[in-house]
mmCIF file with all atom_site columns, C-alpha atoms and ligand atoms in Angstrom:
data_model
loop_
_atom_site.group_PDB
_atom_site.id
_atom_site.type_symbol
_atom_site.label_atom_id
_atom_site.label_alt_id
_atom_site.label_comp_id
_atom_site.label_asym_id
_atom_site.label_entity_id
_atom_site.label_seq_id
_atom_site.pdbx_PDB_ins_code
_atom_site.Cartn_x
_atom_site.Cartn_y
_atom_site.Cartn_z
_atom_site.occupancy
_atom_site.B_iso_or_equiv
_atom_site.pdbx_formal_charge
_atom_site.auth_seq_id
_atom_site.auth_comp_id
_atom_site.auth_asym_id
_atom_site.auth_atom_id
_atom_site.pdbx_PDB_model_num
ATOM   1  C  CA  . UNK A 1 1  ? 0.000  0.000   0.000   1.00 0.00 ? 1  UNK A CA  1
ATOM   2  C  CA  . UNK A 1 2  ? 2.865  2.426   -0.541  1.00 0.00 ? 2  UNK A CA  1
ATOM   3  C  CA  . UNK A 1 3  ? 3.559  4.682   -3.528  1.00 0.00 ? 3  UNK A CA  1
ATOM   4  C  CA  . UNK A 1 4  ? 6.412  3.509   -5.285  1.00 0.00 ? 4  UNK A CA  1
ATOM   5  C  CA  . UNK A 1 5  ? 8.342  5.580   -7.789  1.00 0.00 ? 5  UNK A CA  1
ATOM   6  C  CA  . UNK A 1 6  ? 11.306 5.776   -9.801  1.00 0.00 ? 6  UNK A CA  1
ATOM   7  C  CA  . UNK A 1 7  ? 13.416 9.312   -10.851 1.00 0.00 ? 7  UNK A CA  1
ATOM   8  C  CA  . UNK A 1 8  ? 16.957 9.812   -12.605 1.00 0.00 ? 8  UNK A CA  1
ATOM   9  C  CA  . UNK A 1 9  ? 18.769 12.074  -10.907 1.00 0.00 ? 9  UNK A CA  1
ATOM   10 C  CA  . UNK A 1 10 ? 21.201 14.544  -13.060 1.00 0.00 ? 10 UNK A CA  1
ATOM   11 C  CA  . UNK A 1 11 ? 24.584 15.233  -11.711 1.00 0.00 ? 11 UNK A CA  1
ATOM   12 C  CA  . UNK A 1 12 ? 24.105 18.072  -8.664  1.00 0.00 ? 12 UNK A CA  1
ATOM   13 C  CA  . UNK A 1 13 ? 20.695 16.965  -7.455  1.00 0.00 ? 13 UNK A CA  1
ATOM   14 C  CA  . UNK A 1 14 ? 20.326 16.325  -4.313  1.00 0.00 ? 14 UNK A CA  1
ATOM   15 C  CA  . UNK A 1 15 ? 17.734 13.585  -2.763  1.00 0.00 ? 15 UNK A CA  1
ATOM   16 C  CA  . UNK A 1 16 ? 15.710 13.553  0.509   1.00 0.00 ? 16 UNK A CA  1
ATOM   17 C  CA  . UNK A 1 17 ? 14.277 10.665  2.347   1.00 0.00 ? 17 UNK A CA  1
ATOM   18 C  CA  . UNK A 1 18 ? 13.037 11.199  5.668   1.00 0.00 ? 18 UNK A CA  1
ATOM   19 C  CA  . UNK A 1 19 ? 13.435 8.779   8.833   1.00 0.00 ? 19 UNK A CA  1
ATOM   20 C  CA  . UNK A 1 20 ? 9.744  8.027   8.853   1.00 0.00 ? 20 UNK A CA  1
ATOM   21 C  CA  . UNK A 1 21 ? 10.027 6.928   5.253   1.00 0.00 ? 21 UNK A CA  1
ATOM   22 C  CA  . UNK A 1 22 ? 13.451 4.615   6.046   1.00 0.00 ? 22 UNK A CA  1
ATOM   23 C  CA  . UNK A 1 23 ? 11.482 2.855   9.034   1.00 0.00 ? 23 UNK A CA  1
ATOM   24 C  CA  . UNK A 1 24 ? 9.123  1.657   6.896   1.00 0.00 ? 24 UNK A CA  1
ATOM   25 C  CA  . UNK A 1 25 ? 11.697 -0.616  4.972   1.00 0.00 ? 25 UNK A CA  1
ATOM   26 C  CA  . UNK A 1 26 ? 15.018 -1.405  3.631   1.00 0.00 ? 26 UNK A CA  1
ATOM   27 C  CA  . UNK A 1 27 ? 16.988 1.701   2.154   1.00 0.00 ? 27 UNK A CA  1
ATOM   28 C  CA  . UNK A 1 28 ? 20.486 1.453   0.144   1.00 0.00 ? 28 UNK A CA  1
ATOM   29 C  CA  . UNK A 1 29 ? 22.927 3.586   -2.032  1.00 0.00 ? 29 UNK A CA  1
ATOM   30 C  CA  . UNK A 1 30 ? 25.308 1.447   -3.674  1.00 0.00 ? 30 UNK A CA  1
ATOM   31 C  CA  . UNK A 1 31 ? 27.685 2.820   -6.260  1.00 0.00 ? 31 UNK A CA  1
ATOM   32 C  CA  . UNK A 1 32 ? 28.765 -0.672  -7.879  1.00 0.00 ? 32 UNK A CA  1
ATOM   33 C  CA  . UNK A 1 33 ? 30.761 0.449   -10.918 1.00 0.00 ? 33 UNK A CA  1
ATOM   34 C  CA  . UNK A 1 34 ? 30.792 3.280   -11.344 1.00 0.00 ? 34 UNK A CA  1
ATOM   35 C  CA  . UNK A 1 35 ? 26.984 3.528   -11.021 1.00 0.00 ? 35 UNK A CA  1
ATOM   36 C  CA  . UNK A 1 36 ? 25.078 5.085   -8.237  1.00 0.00 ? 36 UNK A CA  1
ATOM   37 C  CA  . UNK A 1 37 ? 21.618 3.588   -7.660  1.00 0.00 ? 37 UNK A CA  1
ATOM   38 C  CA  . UNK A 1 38 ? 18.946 4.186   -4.808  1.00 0.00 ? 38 UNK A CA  1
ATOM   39 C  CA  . UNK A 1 39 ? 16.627 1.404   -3.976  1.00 0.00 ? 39 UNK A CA  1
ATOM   40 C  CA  . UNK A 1 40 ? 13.987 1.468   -1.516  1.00 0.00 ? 40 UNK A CA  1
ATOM   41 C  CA  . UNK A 1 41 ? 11.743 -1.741  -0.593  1.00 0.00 ? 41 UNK A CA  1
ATOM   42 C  CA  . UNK A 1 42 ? 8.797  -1.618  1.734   1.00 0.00 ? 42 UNK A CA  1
ATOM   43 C  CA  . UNK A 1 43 ? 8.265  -3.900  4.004   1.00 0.00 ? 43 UNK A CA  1
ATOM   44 C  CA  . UNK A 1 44 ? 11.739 -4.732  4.737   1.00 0.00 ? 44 UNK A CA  1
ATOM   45 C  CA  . UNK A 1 45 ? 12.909 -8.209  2.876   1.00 0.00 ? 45 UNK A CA  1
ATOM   46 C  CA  . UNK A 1 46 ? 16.310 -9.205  4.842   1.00 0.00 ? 46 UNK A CA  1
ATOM   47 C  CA  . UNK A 1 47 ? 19.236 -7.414  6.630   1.00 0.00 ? 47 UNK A CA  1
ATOM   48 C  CA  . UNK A 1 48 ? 21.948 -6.171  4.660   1.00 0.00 ? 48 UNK A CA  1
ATOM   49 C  CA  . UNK A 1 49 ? 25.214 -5.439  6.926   1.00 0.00 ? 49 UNK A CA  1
ATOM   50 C  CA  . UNK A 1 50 ? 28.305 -5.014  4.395   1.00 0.00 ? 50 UNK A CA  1
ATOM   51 C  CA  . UNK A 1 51 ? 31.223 -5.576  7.204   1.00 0.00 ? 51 UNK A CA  1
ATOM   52 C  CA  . UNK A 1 52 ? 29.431 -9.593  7.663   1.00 0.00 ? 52 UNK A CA  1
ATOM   53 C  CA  . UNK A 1 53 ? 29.448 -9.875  4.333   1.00 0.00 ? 53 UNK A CA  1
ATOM   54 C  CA  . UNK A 1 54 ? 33.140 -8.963  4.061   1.00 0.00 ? 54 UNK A CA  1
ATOM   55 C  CA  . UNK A 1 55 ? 33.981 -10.830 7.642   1.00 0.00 ? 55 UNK A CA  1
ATOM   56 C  CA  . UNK A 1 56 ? 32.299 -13.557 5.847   1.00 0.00 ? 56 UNK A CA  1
ATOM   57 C  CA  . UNK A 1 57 ? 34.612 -13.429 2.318   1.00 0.00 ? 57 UNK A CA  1
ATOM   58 C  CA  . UNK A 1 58 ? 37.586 -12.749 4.932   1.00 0.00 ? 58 UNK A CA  1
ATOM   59 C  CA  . UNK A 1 59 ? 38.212 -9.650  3.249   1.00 0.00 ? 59 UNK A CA  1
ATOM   60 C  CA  . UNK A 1 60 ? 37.374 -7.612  6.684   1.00 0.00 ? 60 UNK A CA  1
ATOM   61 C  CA  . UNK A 1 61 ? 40.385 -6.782  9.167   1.00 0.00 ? 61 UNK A CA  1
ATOM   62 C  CA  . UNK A 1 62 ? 39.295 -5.568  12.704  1.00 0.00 ? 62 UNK A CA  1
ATOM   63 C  CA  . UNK A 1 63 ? 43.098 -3.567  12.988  1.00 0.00 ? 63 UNK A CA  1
ATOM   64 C  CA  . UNK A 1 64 ? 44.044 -1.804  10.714  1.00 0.00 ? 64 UNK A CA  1
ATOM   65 C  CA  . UNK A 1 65 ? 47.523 -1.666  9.025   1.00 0.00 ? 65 UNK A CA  1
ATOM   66 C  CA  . UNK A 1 66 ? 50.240 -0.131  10.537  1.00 0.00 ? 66 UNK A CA  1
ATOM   67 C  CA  . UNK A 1 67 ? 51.124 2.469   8.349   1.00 0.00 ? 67 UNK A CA  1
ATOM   68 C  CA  . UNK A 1 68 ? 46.608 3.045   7.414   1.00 0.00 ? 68 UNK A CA  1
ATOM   69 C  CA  . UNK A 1 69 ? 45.409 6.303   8.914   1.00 0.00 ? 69 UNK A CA  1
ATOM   70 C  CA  . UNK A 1 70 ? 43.702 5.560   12.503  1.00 0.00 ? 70 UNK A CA  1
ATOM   71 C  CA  . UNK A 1 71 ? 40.030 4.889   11.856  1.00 0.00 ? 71 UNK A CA  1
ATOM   72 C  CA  . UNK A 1 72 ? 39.882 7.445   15.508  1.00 0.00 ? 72 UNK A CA  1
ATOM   73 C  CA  . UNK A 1 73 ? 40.109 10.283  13.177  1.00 0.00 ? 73 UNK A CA  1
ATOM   74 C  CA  . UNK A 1 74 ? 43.042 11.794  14.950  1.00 0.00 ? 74 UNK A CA  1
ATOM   75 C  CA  . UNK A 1 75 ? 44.662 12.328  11.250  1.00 0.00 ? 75 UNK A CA  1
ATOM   76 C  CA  . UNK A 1 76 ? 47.775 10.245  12.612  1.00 0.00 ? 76 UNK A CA  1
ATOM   77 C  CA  . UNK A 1 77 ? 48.850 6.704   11.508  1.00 0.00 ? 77 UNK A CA  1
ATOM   78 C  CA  . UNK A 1 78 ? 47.355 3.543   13.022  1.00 0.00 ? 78 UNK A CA  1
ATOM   79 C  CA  . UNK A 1 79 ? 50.888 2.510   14.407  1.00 0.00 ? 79 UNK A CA  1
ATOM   80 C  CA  . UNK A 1 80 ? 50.814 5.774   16.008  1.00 0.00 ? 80 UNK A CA  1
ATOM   81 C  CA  . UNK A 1 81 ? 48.022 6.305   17.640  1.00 0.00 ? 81 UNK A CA  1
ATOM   82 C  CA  . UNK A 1 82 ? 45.835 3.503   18.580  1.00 0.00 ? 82 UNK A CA  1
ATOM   83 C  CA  . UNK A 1 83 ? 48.039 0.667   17.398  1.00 0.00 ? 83 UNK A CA  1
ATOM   84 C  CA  . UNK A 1 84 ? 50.851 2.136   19.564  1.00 0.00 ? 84 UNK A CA  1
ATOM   85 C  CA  . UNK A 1 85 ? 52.116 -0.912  21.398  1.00 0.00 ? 85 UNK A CA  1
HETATM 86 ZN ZN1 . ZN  B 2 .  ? 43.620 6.685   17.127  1.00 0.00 ? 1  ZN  B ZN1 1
#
Protein backbone atom coordinates (compact mmCIF):
# COMPACT_ATOMS: atom_id res chain seq x y z
CA UNK A 1 0.00 0.00 0.00
CA UNK A 2 2.87 2.43 -0.54
CA UNK A 3 3.56 4.68 -3.53
CA UNK A 4 6.41 3.51 -5.28
CA UNK A 5 8.34 5.58 -7.79
CA UNK A 6 11.31 5.78 -9.80
CA UNK A 7 13.42 9.31 -10.85
CA UNK A 8 16.96 9.81 -12.61
CA UNK A 9 18.77 12.07 -10.91
CA UNK A 10 21.20 14.54 -13.06
CA UNK A 11 24.58 15.23 -11.71
CA UNK A 12 24.11 18.07 -8.66
CA UNK A 13 20.70 16.97 -7.46
CA UNK A 14 20.33 16.32 -4.31
CA UNK A 15 17.73 13.58 -2.76
CA UNK A 16 15.71 13.55 0.51
CA UNK A 17 14.28 10.66 2.35
CA UNK A 18 13.04 11.20 5.67
CA UNK A 19 13.44 8.78 8.83
CA UNK A 20 9.74 8.03 8.85
CA UNK A 21 10.03 6.93 5.25
CA UNK A 22 13.45 4.61 6.05
CA UNK A 23 11.48 2.85 9.03
CA UNK A 24 9.12 1.66 6.90
CA UNK A 25 11.70 -0.62 4.97
CA UNK A 26 15.02 -1.40 3.63
CA UNK A 27 16.99 1.70 2.15
CA UNK A 28 20.49 1.45 0.14
CA UNK A 29 22.93 3.59 -2.03
CA UNK A 30 25.31 1.45 -3.67
CA UNK A 31 27.69 2.82 -6.26
CA UNK A 32 28.77 -0.67 -7.88
CA UNK A 33 30.76 0.45 -10.92
CA UNK A 34 30.79 3.28 -11.34
CA UNK A 35 26.98 3.53 -11.02
CA UNK A 36 25.08 5.09 -8.24
CA UNK A 37 21.62 3.59 -7.66
CA UNK A 38 18.95 4.19 -4.81
CA UNK A 39 16.63 1.40 -3.98
CA UNK A 40 13.99 1.47 -1.52
CA UNK A 41 11.74 -1.74 -0.59
CA UNK A 42 8.80 -1.62 1.73
CA UNK A 43 8.27 -3.90 4.00
CA UNK A 44 11.74 -4.73 4.74
CA UNK A 45 12.91 -8.21 2.88
CA UNK A 46 16.31 -9.20 4.84
CA UNK A 47 19.24 -7.41 6.63
CA UNK A 48 21.95 -6.17 4.66
CA UNK A 49 25.21 -5.44 6.93
CA UNK A 50 28.31 -5.01 4.39
CA UNK A 51 31.22 -5.58 7.20
CA UNK A 52 29.43 -9.59 7.66
CA UNK A 53 29.45 -9.88 4.33
CA UNK A 54 33.14 -8.96 4.06
CA UNK A 55 33.98 -10.83 7.64
CA UNK A 56 32.30 -13.56 5.85
CA UNK A 57 34.61 -13.43 2.32
CA UNK A 58 37.59 -12.75 4.93
CA UNK A 59 38.21 -9.65 3.25
CA UNK A 60 37.37 -7.61 6.68
CA UNK A 61 40.39 -6.78 9.17
CA UNK A 62 39.29 -5.57 12.70
CA UNK A 63 43.10 -3.57 12.99
CA UNK A 64 44.04 -1.80 10.71
CA UNK A 65 47.52 -1.67 9.03
CA UNK A 66 50.24 -0.13 10.54
CA UNK A 67 51.12 2.47 8.35
CA UNK A 68 46.61 3.05 7.41
CA UNK A 69 45.41 6.30 8.91
CA UNK A 70 43.70 5.56 12.50
CA UNK A 71 40.03 4.89 11.86
CA UNK A 72 39.88 7.44 15.51
CA UNK A 73 40.11 10.28 13.18
CA UNK A 74 43.04 11.79 14.95
CA UNK A 75 44.66 12.33 11.25
CA UNK A 76 47.78 10.25 12.61
CA UNK A 77 48.85 6.70 11.51
CA UNK A 78 47.35 3.54 13.02
CA UNK A 79 50.89 2.51 14.41
CA UNK A 80 50.81 5.77 16.01
CA UNK A 81 48.02 6.30 17.64
CA UNK A 82 45.84 3.50 18.58
CA UNK A 83 48.04 0.67 17.40
CA UNK A 84 50.85 2.14 19.56
CA UNK A 85 52.12 -0.91 21.40
ZN1 LIG B 1 43.62 6.68 17.13
Amino acid sequence: MVSVAQMILMGGIDALIGMDILGMGDFAVTHYGGKTTFSFCSPSRREIDFVTELKRMGMFSQKPAKNAFCPCGSGKKYKSCHGRV
